[in-house]
Coordinates of C-alpha atoms in Angstrom, one line a residue:
M1 CA -154.1 -35.8 129.5
I2 CA -156.6 -34.5 127.0
E3 CA -160.0 -33.7 128.5
H4 CA -162.9 -34.8 126.3
R5 CA -166.1 -32.9 126.9
T6 CA -168.6 -35.0 124.9
D7 CA -171.0 -36.0 127.6
P8 CA -174.6 -36.0 126.1
S9 CA -176.0 -35.9 129.7
A10 CA -174.5 -32.4 130.3
P11 CA -177.1 -29.9 131.4
A12 CA -179.2 -28.3 128.7
T13 CA -178.3 -24.8 130.0
D14 CA -174.7 -25.3 128.9
L15 CA -174.8 -22.5 126.3
R16 CA -172.1 -21.9 123.7
P17 CA -172.0 -18.5 121.9
I18 CA -171.8 -18.6 118.0
R19 CA -169.1 -16.2 117.0
R20 CA -168.0 -17.7 113.7
A21 CA -169.9 -19.9 111.3
L22 CA -168.7 -21.8 108.2
L23 CA -171.4 -22.2 105.6
S24 CA -171.1 -24.5 102.6
V25 CA -174.3 -25.9 101.2
T26 CA -175.6 -27.5 98.0
D27 CA -179.2 -26.9 98.8
K28 CA -179.5 -23.1 99.4
T29 CA -183.1 -23.2 100.5
G30 CA -183.5 -20.6 103.4
L31 CA -179.7 -20.0 103.4
V32 CA -179.8 -16.2 103.0
E33 CA -182.5 -15.7 105.7
F34 CA -180.6 -17.9 108.2
A35 CA -177.3 -16.1 107.4
R36 CA -179.0 -12.8 108.1
V37 CA -180.0 -14.0 111.5
L38 CA -176.4 -15.1 112.2
S39 CA -175.1 -11.8 111.0
S40 CA -177.5 -9.9 113.2
F41 CA -175.8 -11.4 116.2
G42 CA -172.4 -10.4 114.9
V43 CA -171.4 -13.8 113.7
D44 CA -168.4 -13.9 111.4
L45 CA -169.6 -15.7 108.2
V46 CA -167.0 -17.8 106.3
S47 CA -168.1 -19.6 103.1
T48 CA -167.1 -21.4 100.0
G49 CA -167.7 -21.1 96.2
G50 CA -171.3 -20.8 95.3
T51 CA -172.5 -20.4 98.9
A52 CA -170.3 -17.3 99.3
R53 CA -171.5 -15.9 96.1
A54 CA -175.1 -16.3 97.1
L55 CA -174.5 -14.6 100.4
R56 CA -172.6 -11.7 98.8
E57 CA -175.4 -11.2 96.2
A58 CA -177.8 -10.9 99.2
G59 CA -175.6 -8.1 100.6
L60 CA -174.2 -10.1 103.5
P61 CA -170.6 -9.7 104.7
V62 CA -168.8 -13.0 104.1
R63 CA -165.2 -14.2 104.1
D64 CA -163.9 -16.7 101.6
I65 CA -162.6 -20.0 103.0
S66 CA -159.2 -19.1 101.5
D67 CA -159.1 -16.0 103.9
L68 CA -159.4 -18.4 106.8
T69 CA -156.9 -21.1 105.5
G70 CA -154.4 -18.9 103.6
F71 CA -154.7 -21.4 100.9
P72 CA -156.7 -21.1 97.6
E73 CA -159.5 -23.4 96.6
M74 CA -158.0 -25.8 94.0
L75 CA -158.5 -28.9 91.8
D76 CA -161.8 -27.6 90.5
G77 CA -163.1 -27.2 94.1
R78 CA -162.1 -30.7 95.2
V79 CA -159.8 -29.2 97.9
K80 CA -161.1 -26.2 99.8
T81 CA -162.1 -27.2 103.3
L82 CA -159.7 -30.1 103.9
H83 CA -157.3 -28.0 105.9
P84 CA -155.9 -27.9 109.5
K85 CA -157.2 -24.3 109.9
V86 CA -160.7 -25.6 109.2
H87 CA -160.7 -28.8 111.1
G88 CA -158.6 -27.4 113.9
G89 CA -161.0 -24.6 114.3
I90 CA -163.9 -27.1 114.5
L91 CA -162.3 -29.9 116.5
H92 CA -160.4 -28.2 119.3
I93 CA -162.0 -28.5 122.8
R94 CA -162.6 -25.1 124.2
N95 CA -161.8 -25.8 127.8
N96 CA -158.8 -27.9 127.1
A97 CA -155.7 -25.7 127.7
E98 CA -153.4 -27.7 125.4
H99 CA -156.0 -27.4 122.6
V100 CA -156.4 -23.7 123.1
A101 CA -152.7 -23.1 123.2
S102 CA -152.2 -25.2 120.0
V103 CA -154.7 -23.4 117.9
A104 CA -153.4 -20.0 119.2
E105 CA -149.8 -21.0 118.2
H106 CA -150.9 -21.9 114.7
E107 CA -153.3 -18.9 114.4
I108 CA -156.3 -21.1 113.9
E109 CA -159.6 -19.3 114.3
P110 CA -162.4 -21.1 116.3
I111 CA -165.4 -22.2 114.2
D112 CA -168.5 -22.5 116.4
M113 CA -171.1 -23.5 113.8
V114 CA -170.9 -25.5 110.6
V115 CA -173.8 -25.3 108.2
V116 CA -173.3 -28.0 105.5
N117 CA -175.5 -30.1 103.3
L118 CA -173.9 -32.5 100.8
Y119 CA -173.7 -32.9 97.1
A120 CA -176.8 -34.5 95.7
F121 CA -175.1 -37.8 95.0
E122 CA -178.2 -40.0 94.9
K123 CA -180.1 -37.5 92.7
T124 CA -177.2 -37.4 90.3
S125 CA -176.6 -41.2 90.3
Q126 CA -180.3 -41.8 89.5
R127 CA -180.4 -39.5 86.5
P128 CA -181.1 -41.5 83.3
G129 CA -177.9 -41.8 81.2
V130 CA -175.7 -40.2 83.8
A131 CA -172.0 -40.3 83.0
F132 CA -169.9 -42.4 85.3
A133 CA -167.5 -39.4 85.8
D134 CA -170.4 -37.3 87.0
V135 CA -171.4 -40.0 89.5
I136 CA -167.9 -40.0 90.9
E137 CA -167.5 -36.2 90.9
N138 CA -170.7 -35.9 93.1
I139 CA -169.1 -37.9 95.9
D140 CA -168.7 -35.2 98.5
I141 CA -165.4 -35.4 100.5
G142 CA -165.0 -32.1 102.4
G143 CA -168.6 -31.8 103.4
P144 CA -168.9 -35.1 105.2
S145 CA -165.5 -34.5 106.8
M146 CA -166.7 -31.2 108.3
V147 CA -170.0 -32.7 109.3
R148 CA -168.3 -35.5 111.2
S149 CA -165.7 -33.1 112.8
A150 CA -168.4 -30.7 114.1
A151 CA -170.7 -33.5 115.2
K152 CA -167.9 -35.2 117.2
N153 CA -167.2 -31.9 118.9
F154 CA -170.8 -31.1 119.6
A155 CA -170.0 -30.0 123.1
D156 CA -168.6 -26.8 121.6
V157 CA -169.8 -26.7 118.0
A158 CA -173.2 -26.7 116.4
I159 CA -173.5 -28.7 113.2
V160 CA -176.5 -27.8 110.9
T161 CA -177.2 -30.3 108.1
S162 CA -180.9 -29.5 107.3
A163 CA -182.6 -26.3 106.2
A164 CA -185.6 -27.5 108.3
D165 CA -183.6 -26.5 111.4
Y166 CA -183.0 -22.9 110.5
S167 CA -186.1 -21.4 111.9
L168 CA -185.9 -23.3 115.2
L169 CA -182.2 -22.3 115.6
A170 CA -183.0 -18.7 114.8
E171 CA -185.6 -18.7 117.6
E172 CA -183.1 -20.2 120.1
L173 CA -180.3 -17.8 119.1
A174 CA -182.7 -14.9 119.7
G175 CA -183.7 -16.3 123.1
N176 CA -180.2 -16.8 124.2
S177 CA -178.4 -13.7 122.9
G178 CA -176.7 -15.6 120.1
S179 CA -175.9 -18.8 121.9
L180 CA -177.1 -22.4 121.6
G181 CA -177.8 -25.0 124.3
H182 CA -176.2 -28.4 124.9
S183 CA -179.4 -30.3 124.1
T184 CA -179.7 -28.6 120.8
R185 CA -176.1 -29.2 119.8
W186 CA -176.5 -32.9 120.8
R187 CA -179.7 -33.2 118.8
L188 CA -178.0 -31.6 115.8
A189 CA -175.0 -34.0 116.1
K190 CA -177.1 -37.1 116.2
A191 CA -178.9 -35.9 113.0
A192 CA -175.6 -35.1 111.4
F193 CA -174.2 -38.6 111.9
A194 CA -177.4 -40.0 110.5
V195 CA -176.9 -37.8 107.4
T196 CA -173.3 -39.0 106.8
A197 CA -174.3 -42.7 107.4
A198 CA -177.1 -42.4 104.9
Y199 CA -174.9 -40.6 102.4
D200 CA -172.1 -43.2 102.6
A201 CA -174.7 -46.0 102.4
G202 CA -176.2 -44.4 99.3
I203 CA -172.8 -44.2 97.6
A204 CA -171.9 -47.8 98.4
T205 CA -175.2 -49.1 97.2
A206 CA -175.1 -47.1 93.9
L207 CA -171.5 -48.0 93.1
E208 CA -172.1 -51.7 93.9
S209 CA -174.7 -51.8 91.1
I210 CA -172.6 -50.1 88.4
E211 CA -171.3 -52.6 85.9
T212 CA -169.2 -50.4 83.6
P213 CA -167.0 -47.8 85.4
S214 CA -166.6 -45.6 82.3
G215 CA -168.7 -43.6 79.8
A216 CA -172.3 -43.8 80.8
A217 CA -172.8 -45.4 84.1
V218 CA -174.6 -48.8 83.6
F219 CA -176.6 -49.8 86.6
S220 CA -177.7 -53.4 87.1
Q221 CA -180.3 -54.8 89.4
E222 CA -179.6 -58.4 88.2
N223 CA -177.7 -59.4 91.3
L224 CA -178.8 -59.1 94.8
P225 CA -176.7 -56.7 96.9
T226 CA -173.9 -58.1 99.0
T227 CA -175.0 -55.8 101.8
I228 CA -178.5 -54.6 102.7
R229 CA -178.5 -50.9 103.8
V230 CA -181.7 -49.6 105.2
I231 CA -181.3 -45.9 105.5
D232 CA -184.8 -44.5 105.3
P233 CA -185.4 -41.7 107.8
L234 CA -188.4 -41.5 110.1
S235 CA -191.3 -39.8 108.5
K236 CA -193.8 -39.9 111.3
A237 CA -194.9 -41.9 114.3
L238 CA -198.2 -43.7 113.9
R239 CA -200.8 -44.0 116.6
Y240 CA -200.1 -47.7 116.9
G241 CA -199.3 -50.8 114.8
E242 CA -201.6 -53.5 113.6
N243 CA -203.0 -53.5 117.1
P244 CA -203.3 -50.8 119.8
H245 CA -200.6 -52.5 122.0
Q246 CA -198.0 -52.3 119.2
K247 CA -195.9 -49.1 118.6
A248 CA -195.4 -48.2 114.9
A249 CA -193.8 -45.5 112.7
L250 CA -193.5 -44.8 109.0
Y251 CA -190.1 -44.4 107.4
T252 CA -189.6 -43.1 103.8
D253 CA -186.9 -43.2 101.1
G254 CA -187.5 -39.5 100.4
S255 CA -188.2 -40.1 96.7
G256 CA -191.6 -38.5 96.7
K257 CA -193.0 -41.6 95.1
G258 CA -195.0 -44.6 96.3
V259 CA -197.4 -45.0 99.2
A260 CA -194.9 -44.0 101.9
N261 CA -194.4 -40.6 100.2
A262 CA -197.9 -40.1 99.1
K263 CA -199.7 -36.8 99.7
Q264 CA -202.8 -36.9 102.0
L265 CA -205.4 -34.4 100.8
Q266 CA -207.9 -34.9 103.5
G267 CA -209.2 -37.2 106.3
K268 CA -208.0 -38.7 109.5
E269 CA -204.4 -39.6 110.1
L270 CA -203.4 -42.8 108.3
S271 CA -203.0 -45.9 110.5
Y272 CA -200.5 -48.7 110.1
N273 CA -203.2 -50.9 108.6
N274 CA -204.4 -48.2 106.3
I275 CA -200.9 -47.9 104.8
V276 CA -200.5 -51.6 104.4
D277 CA -203.9 -51.9 102.6
L278 CA -203.2 -48.8 100.5
D279 CA -199.9 -50.4 99.3
A280 CA -201.6 -53.7 98.4
C281 CA -204.4 -51.7 96.7
W282 CA -202.0 -49.6 94.6
E283 CA -199.8 -52.6 93.7
L284 CA -202.8 -54.4 92.2
V285 CA -204.5 -51.5 90.5
S286 CA -201.2 -50.6 88.9
E287 CA -201.2 -54.0 87.0
F288 CA -203.7 -52.6 84.5
D289 CA -203.2 -50.2 81.6
E290 CA -206.9 -49.4 81.1
P291 CA -209.0 -47.7 83.8
A292 CA -209.3 -49.9 86.8
A293 CA -210.6 -50.0 90.3
V294 CA -209.7 -52.3 93.2
I295 CA -211.3 -52.6 96.6
I296 CA -209.1 -54.1 99.3
K297 CA -210.0 -55.5 102.7
H298 CA -207.2 -56.8 104.9
T299 CA -204.7 -56.7 102.0
N300 CA -206.9 -59.0 99.8
P301 CA -209.0 -57.8 96.9
C302 CA -212.8 -58.2 97.5
G303 CA -213.5 -56.6 94.2
A304 CA -211.5 -55.7 91.1
S305 CA -212.5 -54.6 87.7
T306 CA -211.5 -52.6 84.6
G307 CA -213.9 -50.4 82.7
A308 CA -214.2 -47.8 79.9
T309 CA -214.3 -45.1 82.7
V310 CA -213.3 -44.8 86.3
V311 CA -216.9 -44.8 87.5
E312 CA -217.7 -47.9 85.4
A313 CA -214.6 -49.8 86.8
Y314 CA -215.6 -48.8 90.4
R315 CA -219.2 -49.9 90.0
R316 CA -218.2 -53.3 88.7
A317 CA -215.5 -53.7 91.4
L318 CA -218.2 -52.9 94.1
E319 CA -220.7 -55.2 92.4
A320 CA -218.4 -58.2 93.0
D321 CA -218.7 -58.1 96.8
P322 CA -220.5 -55.0 98.2
V323 CA -220.7 -56.5 101.7
S324 CA -216.9 -56.9 102.1
A325 CA -216.3 -53.6 100.5
F326 CA -217.8 -51.7 103.5
G327 CA -214.9 -50.1 105.4
G328 CA -212.4 -51.1 102.8
V329 CA -209.7 -49.2 100.8
I330 CA -210.1 -48.2 97.2
G331 CA -207.4 -47.9 94.6
I332 CA -207.9 -46.3 91.2
N333 CA -205.3 -45.9 88.5
R334 CA -206.7 -42.8 86.9
E335 CA -207.7 -39.3 88.1
V336 CA -210.9 -39.5 90.1
D337 CA -213.5 -37.3 88.6
A338 CA -216.8 -36.0 89.8
S339 CA -219.0 -38.9 88.6
A340 CA -216.7 -41.5 90.2
A341 CA -216.6 -39.4 93.5
E342 CA -220.4 -39.3 93.5
E343 CA -220.6 -43.1 93.4
I344 CA -217.8 -43.8 95.8
A345 CA -219.2 -41.3 98.3
K346 CA -222.3 -43.5 98.8
L347 CA -220.2 -46.2 100.5
F348 CA -218.3 -46.0 103.7
V349 CA -214.6 -46.6 102.9
E350 CA -211.5 -45.8 104.9
A351 CA -209.3 -44.4 102.2
I352 CA -208.9 -43.9 98.4
V353 CA -205.6 -43.9 96.6
A354 CA -205.3 -42.5 93.1
P355 CA -202.8 -40.4 91.0
S356 CA -205.0 -37.3 91.3
F357 CA -208.5 -36.0 92.1
T358 CA -210.4 -33.3 90.1
P359 CA -211.5 -30.2 92.1
E360 CA -215.1 -31.4 91.6
A361 CA -214.2 -34.8 93.2
L362 CA -212.5 -33.1 96.1
E363 CA -215.6 -30.9 96.6
R364 CA -217.8 -34.0 96.7
F365 CA -215.6 -35.8 99.2
A366 CA -215.2 -32.8 101.4
T367 CA -218.4 -33.6 103.2
K368 CA -216.9 -36.9 104.3
K369 CA -214.4 -35.4 106.8
N370 CA -212.9 -38.7 107.9
L371 CA -212.3 -40.1 104.5
R372 CA -208.6 -40.2 103.7
L373 CA -207.8 -39.1 100.1
I374 CA -204.3 -40.1 99.1
E375 CA -202.6 -38.8 96.0
I376 CA -199.7 -40.9 94.8
L377 CA -196.8 -40.8 92.3
P378 CA -196.0 -44.3 91.0
A379 CA -192.8 -46.0 92.2
E380 CA -191.0 -49.0 91.0
T381 CA -190.0 -51.3 93.9
P382 CA -187.3 -53.6 92.6
R383 CA -187.0 -55.8 95.7
V384 CA -189.1 -56.9 98.7
L385 CA -187.6 -57.2 102.2
K386 CA -189.1 -59.2 105.0
Q387 CA -187.7 -59.3 108.5
V388 CA -187.3 -62.7 110.1
S389 CA -185.7 -63.4 113.5
G390 CA -182.0 -62.9 113.1
G391 CA -182.0 -61.3 109.7
L392 CA -183.8 -60.3 106.5
L393 CA -185.3 -62.2 103.5
V394 CA -184.8 -60.3 100.2
Q395 CA -186.3 -61.1 96.9
D396 CA -187.0 -59.5 93.6
A397 CA -190.5 -58.0 93.4
D398 CA -193.0 -60.1 91.5
R399 CA -193.3 -57.9 88.4
L400 CA -193.9 -60.7 85.9
R401 CA -196.7 -60.2 83.4
L402 CA -197.9 -62.8 80.9
S403 CA -199.2 -62.3 77.4
E404 CA -201.6 -64.6 75.5
S405 CA -198.8 -66.0 73.4
E406 CA -197.0 -67.3 76.5
L407 CA -199.9 -69.5 77.6
Q408 CA -199.8 -73.2 77.0
V409 CA -203.2 -74.8 76.2
V410 CA -203.2 -78.3 77.7
S411 CA -206.8 -79.3 77.4
K412 CA -208.6 -80.6 74.4
R413 CA -210.9 -77.6 74.2
K414 CA -209.2 -74.3 73.6
P415 CA -210.5 -71.3 75.5
T416 CA -212.5 -68.8 73.6
T417 CA -211.3 -65.3 73.0
E418 CA -213.5 -64.0 75.8
E419 CA -212.3 -66.7 78.1
L420 CA -208.7 -66.0 77.4
R421 CA -209.1 -62.3 78.2
A422 CA -210.9 -63.2 81.4
L423 CA -208.2 -65.7 82.3
L424 CA -205.4 -63.1 81.9
F425 CA -207.4 -60.7 84.0
A426 CA -208.0 -63.3 86.7
W427 CA -204.3 -64.2 86.7
R428 CA -203.2 -60.6 87.3
V429 CA -205.6 -60.3 90.3
C430 CA -204.6 -63.7 91.6
K431 CA -201.0 -62.6 91.9
H432 CA -202.1 -60.2 94.6
V433 CA -204.2 -62.6 96.7
K434 CA -202.8 -64.3 99.7
S435 CA -202.0 -68.0 99.1
N436 CA -203.6 -70.4 98.7
A437 CA -205.6 -68.4 96.2
I438 CA -208.4 -69.0 93.7
V439 CA -210.0 -66.1 91.8
Y440 CA -213.2 -66.4 89.8
A441 CA -213.6 -63.8 87.1
R442 CA -215.5 -62.9 84.0
F443 CA -215.0 -60.8 80.9
N444 CA -218.2 -58.7 80.7
Q445 CA -218.9 -55.9 78.3
G446 CA -215.3 -55.8 77.1
H447 CA -213.8 -55.6 80.6
G448 CA -212.5 -58.0 83.3
Q449 CA -214.3 -58.3 86.6
T450 CA -213.8 -60.5 89.7
V451 CA -216.7 -62.7 90.7
G452 CA -215.4 -64.5 93.8
V453 CA -212.1 -64.5 95.7
G454 CA -210.8 -67.4 97.8
A455 CA -207.9 -66.1 99.8
G456 CA -205.4 -67.5 102.3
Q457 CA -206.8 -71.0 102.7
M458 CA -204.8 -73.9 104.0
S459 CA -205.8 -76.1 101.0
R460 CA -206.4 -75.3 97.4
V461 CA -209.7 -77.0 97.3
D462 CA -210.9 -75.0 100.2
A463 CA -209.8 -71.8 98.4
A464 CA -211.9 -72.9 95.4
R465 CA -214.9 -73.6 97.7
F466 CA -214.5 -70.3 99.6
G467 CA -214.2 -68.2 96.4
A468 CA -217.4 -69.8 95.1
M469 CA -219.2 -69.3 98.4
K470 CA -218.2 -65.6 98.4
A471 CA -219.6 -65.0 94.9
V472 CA -222.5 -62.6 94.6
L473 CA -222.5 -62.5 90.8
P474 CA -223.3 -65.6 88.8
L475 CA -220.5 -68.0 88.6
E476 CA -221.9 -69.8 85.5
G477 CA -219.6 -69.1 82.6
S478 CA -216.8 -67.6 84.7
V479 CA -213.1 -68.5 84.6
A480 CA -210.9 -69.4 87.5
A481 CA -207.2 -68.6 88.3
S482 CA -205.1 -70.6 90.7
D483 CA -201.8 -69.0 92.0
A484 CA -200.1 -72.5 92.1
F485 CA -200.8 -75.8 90.5
F486 CA -203.7 -78.1 91.5
P487 CA -202.1 -81.0 93.4
F488 CA -205.2 -83.1 92.8
A489 CA -208.1 -83.1 90.4
D490 CA -210.5 -82.2 93.3
G491 CA -209.6 -78.5 93.1
L492 CA -210.3 -78.3 89.4
E493 CA -213.5 -80.3 89.8
T494 CA -214.6 -77.8 92.5
V495 CA -214.3 -74.8 90.3
A496 CA -216.0 -76.6 87.4
R497 CA -218.9 -77.5 89.6
A498 CA -219.1 -73.8 90.7
G499 CA -219.6 -72.8 87.1
A500 CA -216.1 -72.0 85.7
T501 CA -215.6 -73.0 82.1
A502 CA -211.9 -72.3 81.8
V503 CA -208.9 -72.4 84.2
I504 CA -205.5 -70.8 84.3
Q505 CA -202.8 -72.3 86.5
P506 CA -199.0 -72.8 86.6
G507 CA -198.9 -76.5 86.0
G508 CA -195.9 -78.6 87.2
S509 CA -197.7 -81.0 89.5
M510 CA -196.8 -84.7 89.6
R511 CA -200.5 -85.2 88.8
D512 CA -200.8 -82.8 85.9
A513 CA -202.0 -85.6 83.7
E514 CA -204.8 -86.5 86.1
V515 CA -205.9 -82.8 86.3
I516 CA -205.8 -82.4 82.5
E517 CA -207.8 -85.6 82.1
A518 CA -210.4 -84.3 84.6
A519 CA -210.6 -81.0 82.6
D520 CA -211.2 -82.8 79.4
K521 CA -214.0 -85.0 81.0
L522 CA -215.7 -81.8 82.3
G523 CA -215.2 -79.9 79.0
V524 CA -213.1 -77.2 80.8
A525 CA -210.5 -75.3 78.8
M526 CA -207.2 -75.2 80.7
V527 CA -204.0 -73.2 80.2
F528 CA -200.7 -73.5 81.9
T529 CA -198.5 -70.5 82.6
G530 CA -195.3 -72.2 83.8
V531 CA -195.2 -69.5 86.5
R532 CA -196.3 -69.6 90.1
H533 CA -197.5 -66.5 92.1
F534 CA -197.3 -67.5 95.7
R535 CA -197.9 -64.6 98.1
H536 CA -197.3 -65.5 101.8
G537 CA -197.7 -62.0 103.2

């Protein structure tokens, strides 16, 4: 009867000495320093390929894996650790007499620690123009096998898969005369299985999207995946969720891009709601190629504008609704300079997200200790996931942009050039407003600016009324965008009474003819997009 000692509830004082360590890493960050710590405790270092070379160059004594196995590395390094003398040394249970006798009979040396990180498969597979052969060659086989073996036998073996653990392990080894405790080995094992799970999921996801398995790897995002694999690791726990009674945490994809991976330069810890608002903010401000500023409150824009400069765009965004802007989140699609910082610093806001901040801007904001400054690298999000009871909803992200040539003028009066520009601006903003949505905007001094935003109303006519009610700037001569068609003429009549002279909407209602007739009676220019932009949260 084989005794299995894999009880994670065993006492934390159950120490295991580290006498032999196998090191084989792709990422060599901190490797030499950690190996020196191991060597200082008399640990026999065994290594492979480039890892062994790096250790020797640092003057450390190290044995090649072939010395352990009695078999050379072969097939361009594809086969080096897939050997009974490696896996037997890792997997045998130390207090199982049969196991101990078996490894002794076959002259298998125990391995007490495995230090492994895996080929950078995802990094390789995401490289533009990568050859299919390179994608396949970067599927690690021996590494995950050793990781799983060591993690399974965590009661006797320590598995180290992250350089971030080196310093903590060095401290524990020093405190325990070269040994590690059970709780540490258990923690490392759990992290190791998470690593192999994420690694395999990354491979499966990438290979599923490859259309042509030869030459250059052709990846396609056309079809939705047959399996959704969410493998993002925990980044940090948050104080709470949308409300204080809800627990929350942030998980990231590790790309270094997007809001989840953004760099916080100063200010209080980001809250759940801050992150949600920052994402909405960045998504909207990224719609524009020219300098733009957006002010978000509860994921809806209360002000948005473009401008010749960042400070001009910000002033115009604030002008649209200065009351709602108080305590909001600001998004800017250019570097924030000193003049913009001087203006923004006059208002209380929770956070600012931008690609960068000049040193002068950072100096100006430094007096506002609680203000969160977030520096972001843009990220493309191809799909949107929403959890529902019992599963997930998945859809392509709404990345559609319209040009003037794609609009269909359906009214007798054609919109003027200025109205057309204002309509396209309003349409881009409307896409990011919760449905039902009506956005009033104008084209002023060569740039778009919101005038009133009606968000999240249960009827379209109410959204039209609410947007007009919220307007601070004059509505006369503005344009209006509707995220979906007007089901009745009353919505169009409401925006016209408010002062809008042109309207952009998808069209497609059974009563389109009535709505067009109403536009012609009112002298309103109207264009159809043929595209709807519902946003339900």
